[in-house]
PDB file of C-alpha atoms in Angstrom:
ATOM      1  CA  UNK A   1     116.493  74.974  98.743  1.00 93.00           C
ATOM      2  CA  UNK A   2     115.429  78.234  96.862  1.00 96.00           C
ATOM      3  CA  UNK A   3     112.318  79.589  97.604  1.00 97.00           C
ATOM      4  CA  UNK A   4     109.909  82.496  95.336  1.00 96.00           C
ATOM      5  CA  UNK A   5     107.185  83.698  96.780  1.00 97.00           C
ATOM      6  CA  UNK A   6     104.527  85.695  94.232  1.00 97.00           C
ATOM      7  CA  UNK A   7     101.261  86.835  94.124  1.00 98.00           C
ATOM      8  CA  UNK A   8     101.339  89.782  95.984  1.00 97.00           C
ATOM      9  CA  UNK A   9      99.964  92.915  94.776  1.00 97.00           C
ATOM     10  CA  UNK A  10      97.488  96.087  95.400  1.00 98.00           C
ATOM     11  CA  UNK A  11      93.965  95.073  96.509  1.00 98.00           C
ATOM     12  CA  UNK A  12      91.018  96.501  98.210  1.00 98.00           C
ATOM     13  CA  UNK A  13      90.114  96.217 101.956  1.00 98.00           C
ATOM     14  CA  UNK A  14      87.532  93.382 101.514  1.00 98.00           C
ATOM     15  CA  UNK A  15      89.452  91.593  98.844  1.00 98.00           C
ATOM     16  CA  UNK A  16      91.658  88.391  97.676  1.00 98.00           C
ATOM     17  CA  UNK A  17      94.406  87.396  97.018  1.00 98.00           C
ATOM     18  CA  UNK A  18      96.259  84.252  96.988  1.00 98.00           C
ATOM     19  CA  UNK A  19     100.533  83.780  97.264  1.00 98.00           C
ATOM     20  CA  UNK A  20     102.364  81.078  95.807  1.00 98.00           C
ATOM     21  CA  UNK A  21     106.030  79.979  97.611  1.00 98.00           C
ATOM     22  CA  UNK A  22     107.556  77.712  95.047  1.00 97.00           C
ATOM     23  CA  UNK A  23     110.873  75.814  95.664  1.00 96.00           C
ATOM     24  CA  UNK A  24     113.439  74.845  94.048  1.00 93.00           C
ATOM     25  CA  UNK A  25     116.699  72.609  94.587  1.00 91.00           C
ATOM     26  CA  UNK A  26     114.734  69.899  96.600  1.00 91.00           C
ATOM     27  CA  UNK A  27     111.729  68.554  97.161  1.00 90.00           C
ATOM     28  CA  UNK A  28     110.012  70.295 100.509  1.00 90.00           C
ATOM     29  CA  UNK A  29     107.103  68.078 100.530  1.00 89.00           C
ATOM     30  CA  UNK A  30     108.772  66.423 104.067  1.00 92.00           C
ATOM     31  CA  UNK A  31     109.301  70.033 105.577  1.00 93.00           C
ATOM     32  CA  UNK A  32     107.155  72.205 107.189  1.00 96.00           C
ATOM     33  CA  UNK A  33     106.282  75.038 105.678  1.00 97.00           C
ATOM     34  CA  UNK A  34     105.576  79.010 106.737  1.00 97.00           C
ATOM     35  CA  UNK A  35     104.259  82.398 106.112  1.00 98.00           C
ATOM     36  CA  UNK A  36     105.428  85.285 108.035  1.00 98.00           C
ATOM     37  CA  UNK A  37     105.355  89.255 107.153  1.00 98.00           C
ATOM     38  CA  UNK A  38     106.650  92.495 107.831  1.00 98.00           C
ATOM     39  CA  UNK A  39     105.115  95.528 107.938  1.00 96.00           C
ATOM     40  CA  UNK A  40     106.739  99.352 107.518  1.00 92.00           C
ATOM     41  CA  UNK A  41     108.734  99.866 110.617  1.00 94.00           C
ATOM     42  CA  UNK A  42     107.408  96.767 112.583  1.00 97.00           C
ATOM     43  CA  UNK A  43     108.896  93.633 113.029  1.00 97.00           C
ATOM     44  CA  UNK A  44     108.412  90.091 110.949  1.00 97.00           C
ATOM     45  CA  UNK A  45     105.863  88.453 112.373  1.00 98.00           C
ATOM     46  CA  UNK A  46     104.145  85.123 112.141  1.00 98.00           C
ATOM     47  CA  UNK A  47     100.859  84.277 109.676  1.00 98.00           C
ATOM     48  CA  UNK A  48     100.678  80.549 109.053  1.00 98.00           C
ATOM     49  CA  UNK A  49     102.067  77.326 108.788  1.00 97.00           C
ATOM     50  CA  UNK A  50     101.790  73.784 107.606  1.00 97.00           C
ATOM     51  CA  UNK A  51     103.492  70.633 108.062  1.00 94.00           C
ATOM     52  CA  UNK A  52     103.778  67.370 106.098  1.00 92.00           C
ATOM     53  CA  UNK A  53     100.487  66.078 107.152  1.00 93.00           C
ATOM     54  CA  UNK A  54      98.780  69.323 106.374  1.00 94.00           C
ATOM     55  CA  UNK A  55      98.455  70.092 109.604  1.00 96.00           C
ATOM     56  CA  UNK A  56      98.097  73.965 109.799  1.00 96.00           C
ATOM     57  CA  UNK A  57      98.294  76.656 112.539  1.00 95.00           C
ATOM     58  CA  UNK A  58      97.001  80.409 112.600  1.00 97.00           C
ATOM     59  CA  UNK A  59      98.042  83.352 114.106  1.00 98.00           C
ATOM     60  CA  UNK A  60      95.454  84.809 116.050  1.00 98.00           C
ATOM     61  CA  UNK A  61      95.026  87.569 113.232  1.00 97.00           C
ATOM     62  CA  UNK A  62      94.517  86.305 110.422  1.00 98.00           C
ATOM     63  CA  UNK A  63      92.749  82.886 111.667  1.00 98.00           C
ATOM     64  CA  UNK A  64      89.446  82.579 109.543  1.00 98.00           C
ATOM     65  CA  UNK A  65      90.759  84.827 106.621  1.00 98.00           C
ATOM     66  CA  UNK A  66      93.592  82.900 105.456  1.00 98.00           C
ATOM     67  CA  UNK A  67      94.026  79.465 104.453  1.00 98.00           C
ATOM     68  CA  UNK A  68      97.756  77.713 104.151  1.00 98.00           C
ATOM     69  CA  UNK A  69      97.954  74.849 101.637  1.00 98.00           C
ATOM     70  CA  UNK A  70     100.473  73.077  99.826  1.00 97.00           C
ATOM     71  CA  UNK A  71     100.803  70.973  96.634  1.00 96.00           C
ATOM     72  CA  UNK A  72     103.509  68.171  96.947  1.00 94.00           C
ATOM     73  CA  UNK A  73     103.501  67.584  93.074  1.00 95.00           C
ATOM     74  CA  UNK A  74     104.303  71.155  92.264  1.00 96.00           C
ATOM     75  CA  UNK A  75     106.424  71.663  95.302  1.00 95.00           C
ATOM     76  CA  UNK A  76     104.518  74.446  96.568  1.00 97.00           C
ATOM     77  CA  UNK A  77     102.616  76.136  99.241  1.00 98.00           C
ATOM     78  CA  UNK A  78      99.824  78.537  99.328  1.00 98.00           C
ATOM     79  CA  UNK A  79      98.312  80.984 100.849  1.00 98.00           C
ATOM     80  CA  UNK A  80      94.850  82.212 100.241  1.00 98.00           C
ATOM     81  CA  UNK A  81      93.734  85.920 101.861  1.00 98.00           C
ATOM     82  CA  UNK A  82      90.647  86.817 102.186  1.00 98.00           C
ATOM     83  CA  UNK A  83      88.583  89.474 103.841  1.00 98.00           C
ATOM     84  CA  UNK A  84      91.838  91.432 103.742  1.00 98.00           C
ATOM     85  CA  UNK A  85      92.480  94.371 106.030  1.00 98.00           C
ATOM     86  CA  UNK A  86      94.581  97.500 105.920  1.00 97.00           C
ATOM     87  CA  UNK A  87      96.680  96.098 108.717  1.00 97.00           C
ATOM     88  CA  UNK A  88      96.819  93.323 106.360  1.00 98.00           C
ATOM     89  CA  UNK A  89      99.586  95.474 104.126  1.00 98.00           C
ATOM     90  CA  UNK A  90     103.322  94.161 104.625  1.00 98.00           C
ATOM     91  CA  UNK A  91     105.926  92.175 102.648  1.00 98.00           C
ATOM     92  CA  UNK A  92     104.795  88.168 102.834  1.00 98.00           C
ATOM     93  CA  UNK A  93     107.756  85.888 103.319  1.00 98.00           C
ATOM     94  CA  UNK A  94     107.875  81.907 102.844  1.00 98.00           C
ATOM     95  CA  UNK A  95     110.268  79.829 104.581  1.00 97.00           C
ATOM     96  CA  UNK A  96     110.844  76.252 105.184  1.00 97.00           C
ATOM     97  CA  UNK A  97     112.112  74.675 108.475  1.00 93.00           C
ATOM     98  CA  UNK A  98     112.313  71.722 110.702  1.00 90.00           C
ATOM     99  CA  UNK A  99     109.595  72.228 112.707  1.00 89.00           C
ATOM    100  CA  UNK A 100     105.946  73.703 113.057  1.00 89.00           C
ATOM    101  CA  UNK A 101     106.630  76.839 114.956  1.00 92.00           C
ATOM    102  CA  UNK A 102     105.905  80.571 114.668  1.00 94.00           C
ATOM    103  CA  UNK A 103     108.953  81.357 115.826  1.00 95.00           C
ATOM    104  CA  UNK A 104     111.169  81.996 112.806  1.00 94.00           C
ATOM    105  CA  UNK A 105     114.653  80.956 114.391  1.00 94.00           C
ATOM    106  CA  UNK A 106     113.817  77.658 113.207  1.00 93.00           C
ATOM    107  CA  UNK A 107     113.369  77.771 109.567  1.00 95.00           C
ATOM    108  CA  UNK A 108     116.237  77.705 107.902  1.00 95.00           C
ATOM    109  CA  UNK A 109     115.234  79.314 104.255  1.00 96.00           C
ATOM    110  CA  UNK A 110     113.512  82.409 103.284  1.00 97.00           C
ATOM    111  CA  UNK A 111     112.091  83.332  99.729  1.00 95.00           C
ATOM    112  CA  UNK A 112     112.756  87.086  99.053  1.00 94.00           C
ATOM    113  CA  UNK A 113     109.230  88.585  99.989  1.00 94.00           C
ATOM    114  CA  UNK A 114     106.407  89.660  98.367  1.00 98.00           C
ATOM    115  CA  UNK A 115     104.480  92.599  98.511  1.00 98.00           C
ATOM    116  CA  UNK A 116     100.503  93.055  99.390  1.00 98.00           C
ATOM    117  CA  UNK A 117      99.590  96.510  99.642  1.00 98.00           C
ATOM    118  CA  UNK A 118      95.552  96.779 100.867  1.00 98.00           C
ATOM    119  CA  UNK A 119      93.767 100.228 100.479  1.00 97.00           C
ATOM    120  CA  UNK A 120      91.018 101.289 102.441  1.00 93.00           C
TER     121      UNK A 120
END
């Protein structure tokens, strides 16, 4: 499974934007699904994920402001930022696992990042 995430960009505190983690190789559409980021000099951390039911789960920081979603047709999964944040700023990475977890041991492919940059 290949994985590109897009979307990301330079937006104002206050604004939108929305990433798109399309895949490639195999359908994901039985897989759960995930969102994590980095920031400069921290470590990757959780944001969202989904499973096959569309059952979805937050971190505590971004719950309210972001919405994971995922179109089985187009083999792809979503995530929609608002009210974005400063602290917001880091390079978004998709993956796609076994299970519903933040923990990122257990998905086993990554996209290569993208980056959302949010001014204050």
């Amino acid at each position: 499974v290949q994985l590109q995430a897009s979307g990301g960009g330079l937006v104002q505190a206050g604004g939108s934007l929305r990433l798109s983690c399309e895949a490639s190789g195999r359908t994901v559409s039985r897989n759960p699904m995930g969102w994590f980021r980095q920031a400069p000099g921290k470590e990757r951390e959780f944001v969202a994920a989904i499973n096959w039911t569309n059952w979805t789960y937050y971190a505590a920081s971004v719950k309210g402001r972001f919405t994971i979603s995922r179109d089985n047709a187009k083999n792809t999964v979503y995530l929609q930022m608002n009210s974005l944040k400063p602290e917001d700023t880091a390079v978004y990475y998709c993956a796609a696992g076994d299970v519903v977890t933040s923990d990122s041991s257990w998905y086993k492919y990554w996209g290569q990042g993208t980056l959302v940059t949010v001014s204050s």
